[in-house]
N, CA, C and O atoms as a GROMACS GRO file, in nm:
protein
  516
    1MET      N    1   2.080  -2.768  11.905
    1MET     CA    2   2.087  -2.626  11.873
    1MET      C    3   2.172  -2.602  11.748
    1MET      O    4   2.156  -2.500  11.681
    2GLN      N    5   2.262  -2.696  11.717
    2GLN     CA    6   2.349  -2.676  11.603
    2GLN      C    7   2.275  -2.689  11.470
    2GLN      O    8   2.320  -2.634  11.370
    3ASN      N    9   2.164  -2.760  11.468
    3ASN     CA   10   2.087  -2.778  11.345
    3ASN      C   11   1.972  -2.679  11.335
    3ASN      O   12   1.880  -2.699  11.255
    4ASP      N   13   1.974  -2.574  11.413
    4ASP     CA   14   1.870  -2.472  11.413
    4ASP      C   15   1.869  -2.398  11.279
    4ASP      O   16   1.971  -2.342  11.240
    5PRO      N   17   1.755  -2.398  11.207
    5PRO     CA   18   1.750  -2.331  11.076
    5PRO      C   19   1.776  -2.181  11.084
    5PRO      O   20   1.834  -2.123  10.992
    6THR      N   21   1.734  -2.118  11.194
    6THR     CA   22   1.758  -1.975  11.208
    6THR      C   23   1.907  -1.947  11.222
    6THR      O   24   1.959  -1.851  11.165
    7ARG      N   25   1.975  -2.032  11.297
    7ARG     CA   26   2.120  -2.017  11.314
    7ARG      C   27   2.192  -2.039  11.180
    7ARG      O   28   2.285  -1.966  11.147
    8ALA      N   29   2.150  -2.139  11.105
    8ALA     CA   30   2.211  -2.166  10.974
    8ALA      C   31   2.188  -2.049  10.879
    8ALA      O   32   2.278  -2.010  10.804
    9ALA      N   33   2.068  -1.993  10.881
    9ALA     CA   34   2.038  -1.878  10.794
    9ALA      C   35   2.123  -1.758  10.834
    9ALA      O   36   2.171  -1.684  10.748
   10TRP      N   37   2.142  -1.739  10.964
   10TRP     CA   38   2.224  -1.629  11.011
   10TRP      C   39   2.370  -1.648  10.969
   10TRP      O   40   2.436  -1.552  10.930
   11GLN      N   41   2.420  -1.770  10.976
   11GLN     CA   42   2.556  -1.799  10.932
   11GLN      C   43   2.572  -1.772  10.783
   11GLN      O   44   2.673  -1.717  10.740
   12ASP      N   45   2.470  -1.810  10.704
   12ASP     CA   46   2.473  -1.780  10.561
   12ASP      C   47   2.475  -1.630  10.536
   12ASP      O   48   2.547  -1.581  10.448
   13TYR      N   49   2.397  -1.558  10.614
   13TYR     CA   50   2.392  -1.412  10.601
   13TYR      C   51   2.528  -1.351  10.632
   13TYR      O   52   2.575  -1.264  10.558
   14LEU      N   53   2.592  -1.395  10.740
   14LEU     CA   54   2.724  -1.343  10.776
   14LEU      C   55   2.829  -1.379  10.671
   14LEU      O   56   2.917  -1.298  10.641
   15ASP      N   57   2.818  -1.499  10.617
   15ASP     CA   58   2.910  -1.542  10.512
   15ASP      C   59   2.894  -1.453  10.388
   15ASP      O   60   2.993  -1.411  10.328
   16LEU      N   61   2.770  -1.424  10.351
   16LEU     CA   62   2.744  -1.336  10.238
   16LEU      C   63   2.798  -1.196  10.265
   16LEU      O   64   2.858  -1.134  10.177
   17ARG      N   65   2.779  -1.147  10.384
   17ARG     CA   66   2.829  -1.014  10.421
   17ARG      C   67   2.981  -1.006  10.408
   17ARG      O   68   3.033  -0.908  10.356
   18ARG      N   69   3.052  -1.108  10.454
   18ARG     CA   70   3.198  -1.111  10.442
   18ARG      C   71   3.241  -1.113  10.295
   18ARG      O   72   3.336  -1.044  10.257
   19ALA      N   73   3.172  -1.192  10.215
   19ALA     CA   74   3.208  -1.201  10.073
   19ALA      C   75   3.183  -1.068  10.002
   19ALA      O   76   3.265  -1.024   9.921
   20LEU      N   77   3.070  -1.004  10.032
   20LEU     CA   78   3.041  -0.876   9.968
   20LEU      C   79   3.139  -0.767  10.013
   20LEU      O   80   3.176  -0.679   9.934
   21ARG      N   81   3.181  -0.774  10.137
   21ARG     CA   82   3.280  -0.678  10.185
   21ARG      C   83   3.413  -0.698  10.110
   21ARG      O   84   3.479  -0.601  10.074
   22ALA      N   85   3.449  -0.823  10.087
   22ALA     CA   86   3.572  -0.851  10.012
   22ALA      C   87   3.561  -0.801   9.869
   22ALA      O   88   3.660  -0.756   9.810
   23LEU      N   89   3.443  -0.810   9.812
   23LEU     CA   90   3.423  -0.765   9.674
   23LEU      C   91   3.397  -0.615   9.664
   23LEU      O   92   3.383  -0.562   9.554
   24GLY      N   93   3.390  -0.547   9.777
   24GLY     CA   94   3.357  -0.405   9.779
   24GLY      C   95   3.474  -0.312   9.751
   24GLY      O   96   3.466  -0.193   9.780
   25ASP      N   97   3.580  -0.362   9.697
   25ASP     CA   98   3.697  -0.282   9.665
   25ASP      C   99   3.722  -0.292   9.515
   25ASP      O  100   3.714  -0.400   9.457
   26GLU      N  101   3.752  -0.179   9.452
   26GLU     CA  102   3.768  -0.180   9.306
   26GLU      C  103   3.887  -0.263   9.259
   26GLU      O  104   3.882  -0.322   9.151
   27VAL      N  105   3.994  -0.268   9.338
   27VAL     CA  106   4.109  -0.351   9.300
   27VAL      C  107   4.070  -0.499   9.306
   27VAL      O  108   4.106  -0.576   9.217
   28ARG      N  109   3.997  -0.537   9.410
   28ARG     CA  110   3.954  -0.677   9.421
   28ARG      C  111   3.857  -0.714   9.310
   28ARG      O  112   3.861  -0.826   9.259
   29LEU      N  113   3.771  -0.622   9.272
   29LEU     CA  114   3.683  -0.650   9.159
   29LEU      C  115   3.763  -0.666   9.031
   29LEU      O  116   3.731  -0.751   8.948
   30ALA      N  117   3.867  -0.587   9.014
   30ALA     CA  118   3.953  -0.601   8.897
   30ALA      C  119   4.026  -0.735   8.899
   30ALA      O  120   4.043  -0.797   8.795
   31ILE      N  121   4.067  -0.780   9.017
   31ILE     CA  122   4.131  -0.910   9.029
   31ILE      C  123   4.034  -1.020   8.988
   31ILE      O  124   4.070  -1.110   8.912
   32VAL      N  125   3.911  -1.014   9.039
   32VAL     CA  126   3.810  -1.115   9.006
   32VAL      C  127   3.783  -1.115   8.856
   32VAL      O  128   3.776  -1.221   8.795
   33ARG      N  129   3.767  -0.998   8.798
   33ARG     CA  130   3.741  -0.988   8.654
   33ARG      C  131   3.857  -1.046   8.573
   33ARG      O  132   3.835  -1.120   8.477
   34THR      N  133   3.979  -1.015   8.612
   34THR     CA  134   4.097  -1.064   8.541
   34THR      C  135   4.108  -1.215   8.552
   34THR      O  136   4.136  -1.283   8.453
   35LEU      N  137   4.086  -1.268   8.671
   35LEU     CA  138   4.095  -1.413   8.690
   35LEU      C  139   3.982  -1.485   8.618
   35LEU      O  140   4.001  -1.596   8.568
   36ALA      N  141   3.865  -1.423   8.612
   36ALA     CA  142   3.752  -1.486   8.543
   36ALA      C  143   3.778  -1.495   8.393
   36ALA      O  144   3.737  -1.591   8.328
   37SER      N  145   3.847  -1.397   8.339
   37SER     CA  146   3.872  -1.399   8.195
   37SER      C  147   4.001  -1.472   8.158
   37SER      O  148   4.014  -1.522   8.047
   38GLY      N  149   4.095  -1.478   8.252
   38GLY     CA  150   4.225  -1.536   8.219
   38GLY      C  151   4.253  -1.671   8.280
   38GLY      O  152   4.352  -1.734   8.243
   39GLY      N  153   4.170  -1.718   8.370
   39GLY     CA  154   4.197  -1.846   8.436
   39GLY      C  155   4.308  -1.833   8.538
   39GLY      O  156   4.329  -1.726   8.595
   40GLU      N  157   4.381  -1.942   8.561
   40GLU     CA  158   4.488  -1.942   8.659
   40GLU      C  159   4.607  -1.861   8.608
   40GLU      O  160   4.643  -1.868   8.490
   41MET      N  161   4.666  -1.783   8.698
   41MET     CA  162   4.784  -1.706   8.660
   41MET      C  163   4.874  -1.682   8.781
   41MET      O  164   4.831  -1.696   8.896
   42LYS      N  165   4.998  -1.644   8.753
   42LYS     CA  166   5.093  -1.615   8.860
   42LYS      C  167   5.060  -1.479   8.921
   42LYS      O  168   5.010  -1.389   8.854
   43VAL      N  169   5.088  -1.466   9.050
   43VAL     CA  170   5.062  -1.341   9.120
   43VAL      C  171   5.142  -1.228   9.057
   43VAL      O  172   5.091  -1.116   9.044
   44THR      N  173   5.265  -1.255   9.018
   44THR     CA  174   5.348  -1.150   8.955
   44THR      C  175   5.288  -1.104   8.822
   44THR      O  176   5.294  -0.985   8.790
   45ASP      N  177   5.232  -1.198   8.745
   45ASP     CA  178   5.167  -1.161   8.619
   45ASP      C  179   5.041  -1.079   8.643
   45ASP      O  180   5.011  -0.985   8.569
   46LEU      N  181   4.968  -1.114   8.748
   46LEU     CA  182   4.847  -1.038   8.782
   46LEU      C  183   4.885  -0.896   8.822
   46LEU      O  184   4.818  -0.801   8.782
   47ALA      N  185   4.990  -0.881   8.899
   47ALA     CA  186   5.035  -0.747   8.939
   47ALA      C  187   5.075  -0.665   8.817
   47ALA      O  188   5.043  -0.546   8.809
   48ALA      N  189   5.143  -0.727   8.723
   48ALA     CA  190   5.183  -0.656   8.601
   48ALA      C  191   5.061  -0.617   8.518
   48ALA      O  192   5.056  -0.509   8.460
   49THR      N  193   4.962  -0.706   8.511
   49THR     CA  194   4.840  -0.678   8.435
   49THR      C  195   4.762  -0.561   8.495
   49THR      O  196   4.711  -0.476   8.422
   50LEU      N  197   4.754  -0.558   8.628
   50LEU     CA  198   4.676  -0.454   8.695
   50LEU      C  199   4.756  -0.326   8.721
   50LEU      O  200   4.700  -0.225   8.765
   51LEU      N  201   4.886  -0.330   8.692
   51LEU     CA  202   4.975  -0.215   8.712
   51LEU      C  203   4.980  -0.169   8.857
   51LEU      O  204   4.979  -0.049   8.886
   52ILE      N  205   4.984  -0.266   8.949
   52ILE     CA  206   5.002  -0.236   9.090
   52ILE      C  207   5.110  -0.328   9.145
   52ILE      O  208   5.145  -0.428   9.083
   53SER      N  209   5.162  -0.294   9.261
   53SER     CA  210   5.274  -0.370   9.316
   53SER      C  211   5.232  -0.511   9.358
   53SER      O  212   5.116  -0.534   9.392
   54GLN      N  213   5.326  -0.602   9.354
   54GLN     CA  214   5.299  -0.741   9.391
   54GLN      C  215   5.257  -0.753   9.538
   54GLN      O  216   5.166  -0.830   9.567
   55PRO      N  217   5.321  -0.680   9.633
   55PRO     CA  218   5.274  -0.690   9.772
   55PRO      C  219   5.129  -0.643   9.789
   55PRO      O  220   5.054  -0.699   9.870
   56LEU      N  221   5.090  -0.540   9.714
   56LEU     CA  222   4.952  -0.493   9.724
   56LEU      C  223   4.855  -0.595   9.665
   56LEU      O  224   4.747  -0.616   9.720
   57VAL      N  225   4.893  -0.658   9.555
   57VAL     CA  226   4.810  -0.765   9.498
   57VAL      C  227   4.796  -0.878   9.599
   57VAL      O  228   4.686  -0.930   9.619
   58SER      N  229   4.905  -0.917   9.660
   58SER     CA  230   4.900  -1.025   9.760
   58SER      C  231   4.811  -0.990   9.877
   58SER      O  232   4.740  -1.076   9.929
   59TRP      N  233   4.813  -0.865   9.919
   59TRP     CA  234   4.728  -0.820  10.029
   59TRP      C  235   4.580  -0.833   9.991
   59TRP      O  236   4.499  -0.881  10.070
   60HIS      N  237   4.546  -0.789   9.871
   60HIS     CA  238   4.407  -0.801   9.825
   60HIS      C  239   4.368  -0.947   9.805
   60HIS      O  240   4.254  -0.985   9.834
   61LEU      N  241   4.460  -1.028   9.756
   61LEU     CA  242   4.431  -1.170   9.737
   61LEU      C  243   4.403  -1.240   9.869
   61LEU      O  244   4.321  -1.331   9.874
   62SER      N  245   4.469  -1.198   9.974
   62SER     CA  246   4.445  -1.261  10.104
   62SER      C  247   4.302  -1.236  10.150
   62SER      O  248   4.240  -1.324  10.211
   63ALA      N  249   4.248  -1.118  10.123
   63ALA     CA  250   4.108  -1.089  10.157
   63ALA      C  251   4.014  -1.177  10.076
   63ALA      O  252   3.914  -1.226  10.128
   64LEU      N  253   4.045  -1.196   9.949
   64LEU     CA  254   3.962  -1.281   9.863
   64LEU      C  255   3.975  -1.429   9.901
   64LEU      O  256   3.878  -1.504   9.893
   65ARG      N  257   4.093  -1.470   9.942
   65ARG     CA  258   4.114  -1.609   9.985
   65ARG      C  259   4.037  -1.640  10.112
   65ARG      O  260   3.983  -1.749  10.126
   66ARG      N  261   4.033  -1.545  10.206
   66ARG     CA  262   3.960  -1.567  10.331
   66ARG      C  263   3.812  -1.594  10.308
   66ARG      O  264   3.749  -1.663  10.387
   67THR      N  265   3.756  -1.541  10.202
   67THR     CA  266   3.615  -1.566  10.171
   67THR      C  267   3.597  -1.683  10.075
   67THR      O  268   3.484  -1.718  10.042
   68GLY      N  269   3.706  -1.743  10.031
   68GLY     CA  270   3.697  -1.859   9.944
   68GLY      C  271   3.680  -1.828   9.797
   68GLY      O  272   3.656  -1.918   9.717
   69LEU      N  273   3.693  -1.703   9.759
   69LEU     CA  274   3.674  -1.665   9.619
   69LEU      C  275   3.795  -1.697   9.532
   69LEU      O  276   3.782  -1.713   9.410
   70VAL      N  277   3.912  -1.704   9.592
   70VAL     CA  278   4.035  -1.728   9.518
   70VAL      C  279   4.106  -1.848   9.578
   70VAL      O  280   4.112  -1.865   9.699
   71ARG      N  281   4.162  -1.931   9.489
   71ARG     CA  282   4.243  -2.045   9.531
   71ARG      C  283   4.388  -2.019   9.497
   71ARG      O  284   4.420  -1.951   9.399
   72LYS      N  285   4.475  -2.073   9.579
   72LYS     CA  286   4.619  -2.053   9.560
   72LYS      C  287   4.687  -2.189   9.545
   72LYS      O  288   4.650  -2.286   9.610
   73ARG      N  289   4.787  -2.192   9.455
   73ARG     CA  290   4.865  -2.313   9.434
   73ARG      C  291   5.010  -2.271   9.419
   73ARG      O  292   5.042  -2.177   9.347
   74ARG      N  293   5.098  -2.343   9.488
   74ARG     CA  294   5.241  -2.314   9.479
   74ARG      C  295   5.309  -2.416   9.389
   74ARG      O  296   5.278  -2.535   9.392
   75LYS      N  297   5.402  -2.367   9.310
   75LYS     CA  298   5.486  -2.454   9.228
   75LYS      C  299   5.627  -2.396   9.238
   75LYS      O  300   5.663  -2.300   9.169
   76GLY      N  301   5.706  -2.457   9.327
   76GLY     CA  302   5.839  -2.402   9.354
   76GLY      C  303   5.825  -2.268   9.422
   76GLY      O  304   5.760  -2.257   9.527
   77ARG      N  305   5.886  -2.166   9.364
   77ARG     CA  306   5.878  -2.031   9.422
   77ARG      C  307   5.761  -1.951   9.367
   77ARG      O  308   5.730  -1.843   9.419
   78GLU      N  309   5.697  -2.002   9.265
   78GLU     CA  310   5.586  -1.930   9.202
   78GLU      C  311   5.454  -1.961   9.273
   78GLU      O  312   5.432  -2.073   9.319
   79VAL      N  313   5.368  -1.861   9.282
   79VAL     CA  314   5.235  -1.877   9.340
   79VAL      C  315   5.134  -1.852   9.230
   79VAL      O  316   5.133  -1.745   9.167
   80TYR      N  317   5.049  -1.950   9.206
   80TYR     CA  318   4.944  -1.940   9.105
   80TYR      C  319   4.811  -1.922   9.176
   80TYR      O  320   4.786  -1.981   9.280
   81ILE      N  321   4.726  -1.839   9.117
   81ILE     CA  322   4.594  -1.814   9.175
   81ILE      C  323   4.487  -1.834   9.069
   81ILE      O  324   4.511  -1.818   8.949
   82SER      N  325   4.370  -1.869   9.116
   82SER     CA  326   4.256  -1.884   9.025
   82SER      C  327   4.128  -1.848   9.100
   82SER      O  328   4.123  -1.854   9.222
   83LEU      N  329   4.028  -1.812   9.024
   83LEU     CA  330   3.897  -1.779   9.080
   83LEU      C  331   3.820  -1.908   9.104
   83LEU      O  332   3.816  -1.995   9.017
   84ASP      N  333   3.760  -1.920   9.220
   84ASP     CA  334   3.674  -2.035   9.250
   84ASP      C  335   3.534  -2.001   9.199
   84ASP      O  336   3.455  -1.936   9.268
   85LEU      N  337   3.504  -2.046   9.077
   85LEU     CA  338   3.377  -2.012   9.014
   85LEU      C  339   3.256  -2.066   9.090
   85LEU      O  340   3.151  -2.002   9.094
   86ALA      N  341   3.270  -2.184   9.150
   86ALA     CA  342   3.158  -2.241   9.226
   86ALA      C  343   3.126  -2.151   9.346
   86ALA      O  344   3.009  -2.128   9.376
   87ARG      N  345   3.227  -2.102   9.413
   87ARG     CA  346   3.206  -2.013   9.527
   87ARG      C  347   3.145  -1.880   9.481
   87ARG      O  348   3.055  -1.827   9.545
   88TYR      N  349   3.193  -1.828   9.370
   88TYR     CA  350   3.138  -1.704   9.315
   88TYR      C  351   2.990  -1.721   9.282
   88TYR      O  352   2.908  -1.635   9.316
   89ARG      N  353   2.957  -1.831   9.218
   89ARG     CA  354   2.816  -1.857   9.184
   89ARG      C  355   2.730  -1.876   9.309
   89ARG      O  356   2.614  -1.836   9.311
   90SER      N  357   2.788  -1.935   9.411
   90SER     CA  358   2.716  -1.951   9.537
   90SER      C  359   2.682  -1.814   9.598
   90SER      O  360   2.572  -1.794   9.648
   91ILE      N  361   2.778  -1.723   9.593
   91ILE     CA  362   2.754  -1.588   9.646
   91ILE      C  363   2.646  -1.518   9.566
   91ILE      O  364   2.558  -1.453   9.624
   92VAL      N  365   2.650  -1.530   9.436
   92VAL     CA  366   2.548  -1.468   9.351
   92VAL      C  367   2.410  -1.528   9.385
   92VAL      O  368   2.311  -1.456   9.392
   93GLY      N  369   2.404  -1.658   9.404
   93GLY     CA  370   2.278  -1.724   9.441
   93GLY      C  371   2.227  -1.678   9.576
   93GLY      O  372   2.108  -1.654   9.592
   94GLN      N  373   2.316  -1.665   9.674
   94GLN     CA  374   2.275  -1.617   9.806
   94GLN      C  375   2.224  -1.474   9.798
   94GLN      O  376   2.124  -1.440   9.861
   95LEU      N  377   2.291  -1.392   9.721
   95LEU     CA  378   2.248  -1.253   9.707
   95LEU      C  379   2.111  -1.244   9.641
   95LEU      O  380   2.026  -1.167   9.685
   96SER      N  381   2.090  -1.322   9.538
   96SER     CA  382   1.959  -1.317   9.470
   96SER      C  383   1.849  -1.373   9.558
   96SER      O  384   1.734  -1.333   9.545
   97SER      N  385   1.882  -1.466   9.647
   97SER     CA  386   1.779  -1.524   9.733
   97SER      C  387   1.725  -1.424   9.836
   97SER      O  388   1.619  -1.447   9.894
   98LEU      N  389   1.796  -1.316   9.858
   98LEU     CA  390   1.750  -1.216   9.953
   98LEU      C  391   1.630  -1.138   9.902
   98LEU      O  392   1.547  -1.092   9.980
   99ILE      N  393   1.619  -1.123   9.771
   99ILE     CA  394   1.515  -1.036   9.717
   99ILE      C  395   1.416  -1.103   9.625
   99ILE      O  396   1.310  -1.047   9.598
  100GLU      N  397   1.447  -1.222   9.576
  100GLU     CA  398   1.359  -1.285   9.478
  100GLU      C  399   1.266  -1.386   9.543
  100GLU      O  400   1.304  -1.456   9.637
  101PRO      N  401   1.144  -1.394   9.493
  101PRO     CA  402   1.051  -1.494   9.544
  101PRO      C  403   1.103  -1.635   9.515
  101PRO      O  404   1.185  -1.655   9.425
  102GLU      N  405   1.055  -1.731   9.591
  102GLU     CA  406   1.100  -1.870   9.580
  102GLU      C  407   1.087  -1.923   9.436
  102GLU      O  408   1.174  -1.998   9.391
  103SER      N  409   0.982  -1.886   9.364
  103SER     CA  410   0.961  -1.938   9.229
  103SER      C  411   1.068  -1.893   9.131
  103SER      O  412   1.099  -1.965   9.036
  104GLN      N  413   1.126  -1.775   9.154
  104GLN     CA  414   1.228  -1.724   9.062
  104GLN      C  415   1.367  -1.771   9.100
  104GLN      O  416   1.458  -1.763   9.017
  105ARG      N  417   1.387  -1.818   9.221
  105ARG     CA  418   1.520  -1.858   9.266
  105ARG      C  419   1.577  -1.971   9.183
  105ARG      O  420   1.696  -1.971   9.151
  106GLN      N  421   1.495  -2.068   9.148
  106GLN     CA  422   1.545  -2.181   9.071
  106GLN      C  423   1.597  -2.136   8.935
  106GLN      O  424   1.702  -2.183   8.890
  107SER      N  425   1.526  -2.045   8.868
  107SER     CA  426   1.570  -2.002   8.736
  107SER      C  427   1.699  -1.921   8.745
  107SER      O  428   1.785  -1.932   8.658
  108VAL      N  429   1.715  -1.839   8.850
  108VAL     CA  430   1.838  -1.763   8.868
  108VAL      C  431   1.953  -1.856   8.900
  108VAL      O  432   2.062  -1.842   8.844
  109ALA      N  433   1.930  -1.951   8.989
  109ALA     CA  434   2.036  -2.046   9.026
  109ALA      C  435   2.081  -2.126   8.905
  109ALA      O  436   2.200  -2.153   8.889
  110GLU      N  437   1.988  -2.165   8.820
  110GLU     CA  438   2.023  -2.241   8.701
  110GLU      C  439   2.099  -2.155   8.600
  110GLU      O  440   2.184  -2.206   8.527
  111SER      N  441   2.069  -2.026   8.595
  111SER     CA  442   2.136  -1.940   8.498
  111SER      C  443   2.279  -1.907   8.538
  111SER      O  444   2.361  -1.877   8.451
  112VAL      N  445   2.312  -1.911   8.668
  112VAL     CA  446   2.447  -1.876   8.710
  112VAL      C  447   2.538  -1.998   8.729
  112VAL      O  448   2.658  -1.981   8.749
  113ARG      N  449   2.483  -2.118   8.724
  113ARG     CA  450   2.570  -2.235   8.740
  113ARG      C  451   2.607  -2.291   8.604
  113ARG      O  452   2.537  -2.271   8.505
  114SER      N  453   2.718  -2.360   8.602
  114SER     CA  454   2.765  -2.416   8.476
  114SER      C  455   2.691  -2.547   8.448
  114SER      O  456   2.641  -2.610   8.541
  115PRO      N  457   2.684  -2.589   8.322
  115PRO     CA  458   2.615  -2.713   8.287
  115PRO      C  459   2.677  -2.832   8.361
  115PRO      O  460   2.799  -2.845   8.369
  116GLY      N  461   2.591  -2.916   8.414
  116GLY     CA  462   2.637  -3.035   8.484
  116GLY      C  463   2.666  -3.012   8.632
  116GLY      O  464   2.687  -3.108   8.705
  117GLU      N  465   2.667  -2.886   8.677
  117GLU     CA  466   2.692  -2.856   8.818
  117GLU      C  467   2.561  -2.875   8.895
  117GLU      O  468   2.457  -2.830   8.849
  118PRO      N  469   2.566  -2.942   9.010
  118PRO     CA  470   2.443  -2.962   9.087
  118PRO      C  471   2.387  -2.830   9.137
  118PRO      O  472   2.462  -2.737   9.167
  119THR      N  473   2.255  -2.823   9.146
  119THR     CA  474   2.188  -2.703   9.193
  119THR      C  475   2.203  -2.691   9.344
  119THR      O  476   2.163  -2.782   9.417
  120PRO      N  477   2.262  -2.580   9.393
  120PRO     CA  478   2.276  -2.564   9.538
  120PRO      C  479   2.142  -2.529   9.601
  120PRO      O  480   2.062  -2.456   9.542
  121GLN      N  481   2.119  -2.580   9.719
  121GLN     CA  482   1.998  -2.547   9.792
  121GLN      C  483   2.034  -2.442   9.895
  121GLN      O  484   2.101  -2.473   9.994
  122SER      N  485   1.992  -2.320   9.875
  122SER     CA  486   2.026  -2.213   9.965
  122SER      C  487   1.944  -2.223  10.092
  122SER      O  488   1.824  -2.251  10.087
  123ARG      N  489   2.009  -2.199  10.204
  123ARG     CA  490   1.938  -2.198  10.331
  123ARG      C  491   1.891  -2.058  10.365
  123ARG      O  492   1.823  -2.039  10.466
  124LEU      N  493   1.924  -1.959  10.283
  124LEU     CA  494   1.883  -1.823  10.311
  124LEU      C  495   1.744  -1.798  10.255
  124LEU      O  496   1.726  -1.795  10.133
  125THR      N  497   1.648  -1.782  10.339
  125THR     CA  498   1.515  -1.745  10.296
  125THR      C  499   1.469  -1.630  10.383
  125THR      O  500   1.510  -1.622  10.499
  126PRO      N  501   1.384  -1.542  10.331
  126PRO     CA  502   1.337  -1.429  10.411
  126PRO      C  503   1.268  -1.475  10.540
  126PRO      O  504   1.275  -1.405  10.641
  127GLU      N  505   1.201  -1.590  10.539
  127GLU     CA  506   1.131  -1.636  10.658
  127GLU      C  507   1.228  -1.670  10.769
  127GLU      O  508   1.195  -1.656  10.887
  128ARG      N  509   1.348  -1.714  10.734
  128ARG     CA  510   1.446  -1.758  10.833
  128ARG      C  511   1.531  -1.643  10.886
  128ARG      O  512   1.594  -1.657  10.991
  129LEU      N  513   1.535  -1.533  10.815
  129LEU     CA  514   1.614  -1.419  10.861
  129LEU      C  515   1.531  -1.342  10.955
  129LEU      O  516   1.576  -1.240  11.007
   0.00000   0.00000   0.00000
């Protein structure tokens, strides 16, 4: 029962739903945009860039971390964060697989992945949902 394709597709759907919910906040979108353009940065620097308090930034980061969109690294007392681009691209691929025919999925997946990155095989297909 664990290898059931319908169950796997449902898990992918729930995973996508959680990720979209995390991205459904304007502060979190600003965090993603800032990290995408700036790379790894300290939480305190991100708070200063976004002009919001550090505890509020940390609260939003925890929501993004739970979905795997943000990675955290500690160095002494400083906390560094970065955007997980592979996870972001995976979410974009899952979202596009909901509405695009199978023939177009490959071109979309190739356009959102970086050169040299393996093409992910999405388990989300309309037939399985």
